[in-house]
mmCIF file of C-alpha atoms in Angstrom:
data_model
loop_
_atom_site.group_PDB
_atom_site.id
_atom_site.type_symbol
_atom_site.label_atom_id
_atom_site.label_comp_id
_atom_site.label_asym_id
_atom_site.label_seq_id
_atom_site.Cartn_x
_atom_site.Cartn_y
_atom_site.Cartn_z
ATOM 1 C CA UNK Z 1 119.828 -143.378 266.806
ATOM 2 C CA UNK Z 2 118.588 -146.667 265.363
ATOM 3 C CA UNK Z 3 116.010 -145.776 262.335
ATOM 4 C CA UNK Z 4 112.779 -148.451 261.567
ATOM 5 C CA UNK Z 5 113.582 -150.500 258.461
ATOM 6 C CA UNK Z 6 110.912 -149.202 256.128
ATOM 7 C CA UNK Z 7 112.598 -145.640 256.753
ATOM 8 C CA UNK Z 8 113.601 -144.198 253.314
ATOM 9 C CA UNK Z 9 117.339 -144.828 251.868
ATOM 10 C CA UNK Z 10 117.671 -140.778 251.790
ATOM 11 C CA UNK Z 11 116.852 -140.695 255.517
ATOM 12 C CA UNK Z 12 119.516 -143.744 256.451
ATOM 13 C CA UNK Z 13 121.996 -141.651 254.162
ATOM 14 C CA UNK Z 14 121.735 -138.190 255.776
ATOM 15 C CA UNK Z 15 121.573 -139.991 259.079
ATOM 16 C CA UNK Z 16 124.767 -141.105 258.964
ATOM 17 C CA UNK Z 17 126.911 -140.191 262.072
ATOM 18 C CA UNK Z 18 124.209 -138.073 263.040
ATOM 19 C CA UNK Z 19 122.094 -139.105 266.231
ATOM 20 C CA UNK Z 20 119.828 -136.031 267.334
ATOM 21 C CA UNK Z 21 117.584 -133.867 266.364
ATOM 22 C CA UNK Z 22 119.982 -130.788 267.250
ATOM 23 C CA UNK Z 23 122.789 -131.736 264.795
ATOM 24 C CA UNK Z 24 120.511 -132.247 262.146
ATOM 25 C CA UNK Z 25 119.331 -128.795 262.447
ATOM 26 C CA UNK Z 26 122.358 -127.567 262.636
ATOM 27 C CA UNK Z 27 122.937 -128.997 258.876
ATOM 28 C CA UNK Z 28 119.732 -127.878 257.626
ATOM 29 C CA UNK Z 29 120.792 -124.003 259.178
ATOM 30 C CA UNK Z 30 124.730 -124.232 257.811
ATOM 31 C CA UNK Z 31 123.710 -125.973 254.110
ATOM 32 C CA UNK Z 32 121.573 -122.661 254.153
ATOM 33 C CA UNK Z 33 124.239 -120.099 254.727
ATOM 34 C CA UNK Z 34 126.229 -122.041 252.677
ATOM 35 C CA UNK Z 35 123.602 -121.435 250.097
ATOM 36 C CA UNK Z 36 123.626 -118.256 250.357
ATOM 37 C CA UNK Z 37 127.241 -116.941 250.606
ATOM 38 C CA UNK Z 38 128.249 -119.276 247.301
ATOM 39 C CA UNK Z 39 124.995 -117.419 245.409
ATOM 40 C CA UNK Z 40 126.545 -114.227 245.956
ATOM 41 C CA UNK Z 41 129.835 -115.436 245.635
ATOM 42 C CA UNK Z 42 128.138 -116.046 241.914
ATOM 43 C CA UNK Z 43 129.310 -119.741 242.611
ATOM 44 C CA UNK Z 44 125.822 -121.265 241.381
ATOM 45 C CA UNK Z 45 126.813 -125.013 241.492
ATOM 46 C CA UNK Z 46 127.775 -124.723 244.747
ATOM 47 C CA UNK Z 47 124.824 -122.991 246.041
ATOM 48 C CA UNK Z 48 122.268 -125.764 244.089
ATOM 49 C CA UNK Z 49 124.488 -128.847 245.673
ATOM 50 C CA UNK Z 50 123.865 -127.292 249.679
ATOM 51 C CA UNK Z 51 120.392 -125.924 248.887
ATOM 52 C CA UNK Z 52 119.670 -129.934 248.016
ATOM 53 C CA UNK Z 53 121.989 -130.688 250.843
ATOM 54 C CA UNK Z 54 119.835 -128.059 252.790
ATOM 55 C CA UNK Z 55 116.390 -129.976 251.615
ATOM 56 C CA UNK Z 56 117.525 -133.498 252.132
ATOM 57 C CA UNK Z 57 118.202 -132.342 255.779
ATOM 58 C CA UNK Z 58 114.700 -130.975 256.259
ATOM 59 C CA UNK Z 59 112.930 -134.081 254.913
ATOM 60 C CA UNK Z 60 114.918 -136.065 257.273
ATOM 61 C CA UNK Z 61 113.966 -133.625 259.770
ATOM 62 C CA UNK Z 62 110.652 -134.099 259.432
ATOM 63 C CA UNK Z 63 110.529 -137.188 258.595
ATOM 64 C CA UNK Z 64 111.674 -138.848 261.749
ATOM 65 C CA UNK Z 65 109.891 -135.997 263.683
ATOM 66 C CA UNK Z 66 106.161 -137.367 261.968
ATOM 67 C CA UNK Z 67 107.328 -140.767 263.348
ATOM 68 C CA UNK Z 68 108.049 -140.124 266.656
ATOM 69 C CA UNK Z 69 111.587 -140.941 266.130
ATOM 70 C CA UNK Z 70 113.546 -139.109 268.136
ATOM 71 C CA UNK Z 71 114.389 -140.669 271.477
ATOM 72 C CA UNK Z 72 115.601 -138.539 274.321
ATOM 73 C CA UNK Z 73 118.417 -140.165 276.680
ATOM 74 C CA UNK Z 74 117.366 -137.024 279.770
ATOM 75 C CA UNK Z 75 121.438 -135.502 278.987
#
């Protein structure tokens, strides 16, 4: 997926290797499990590095979903 030039250097980061809207999801969904097994695995800095992990996904998300970013190839 090529991103506009204007789009945010946290979007181009978490975009990296990634090209659809499905495998971002995916991260957003596994940095939240991951969340929650390491808070009640009591391993707290874990759990706060995938919740951001987890939010940086999202905004990304969203962010090339408000632009109409996401271009579908019909596979």
């Amino acid at each position: 997926m090529k991103l506009p030039e204007n789009a945010p250097l946290l979007v181009k980061f978490t975009m990296i290797g990634l090209k659809t809207r499905k495998q971002v999801l995916f991260f957003v969904i596994l940095s939240i499990g991951i969340t929650i097994a390491a808070a009640f695995l009591t391993k707290f800095f874990v759990a706060g590095v995938f919740g951001l992990a987890a939010i940086f996904y999202y905004y990304t998300m969203r962010w090339i979903d408000a632009r109409n970013g996401w271009q579908t190839t019909g596979t």
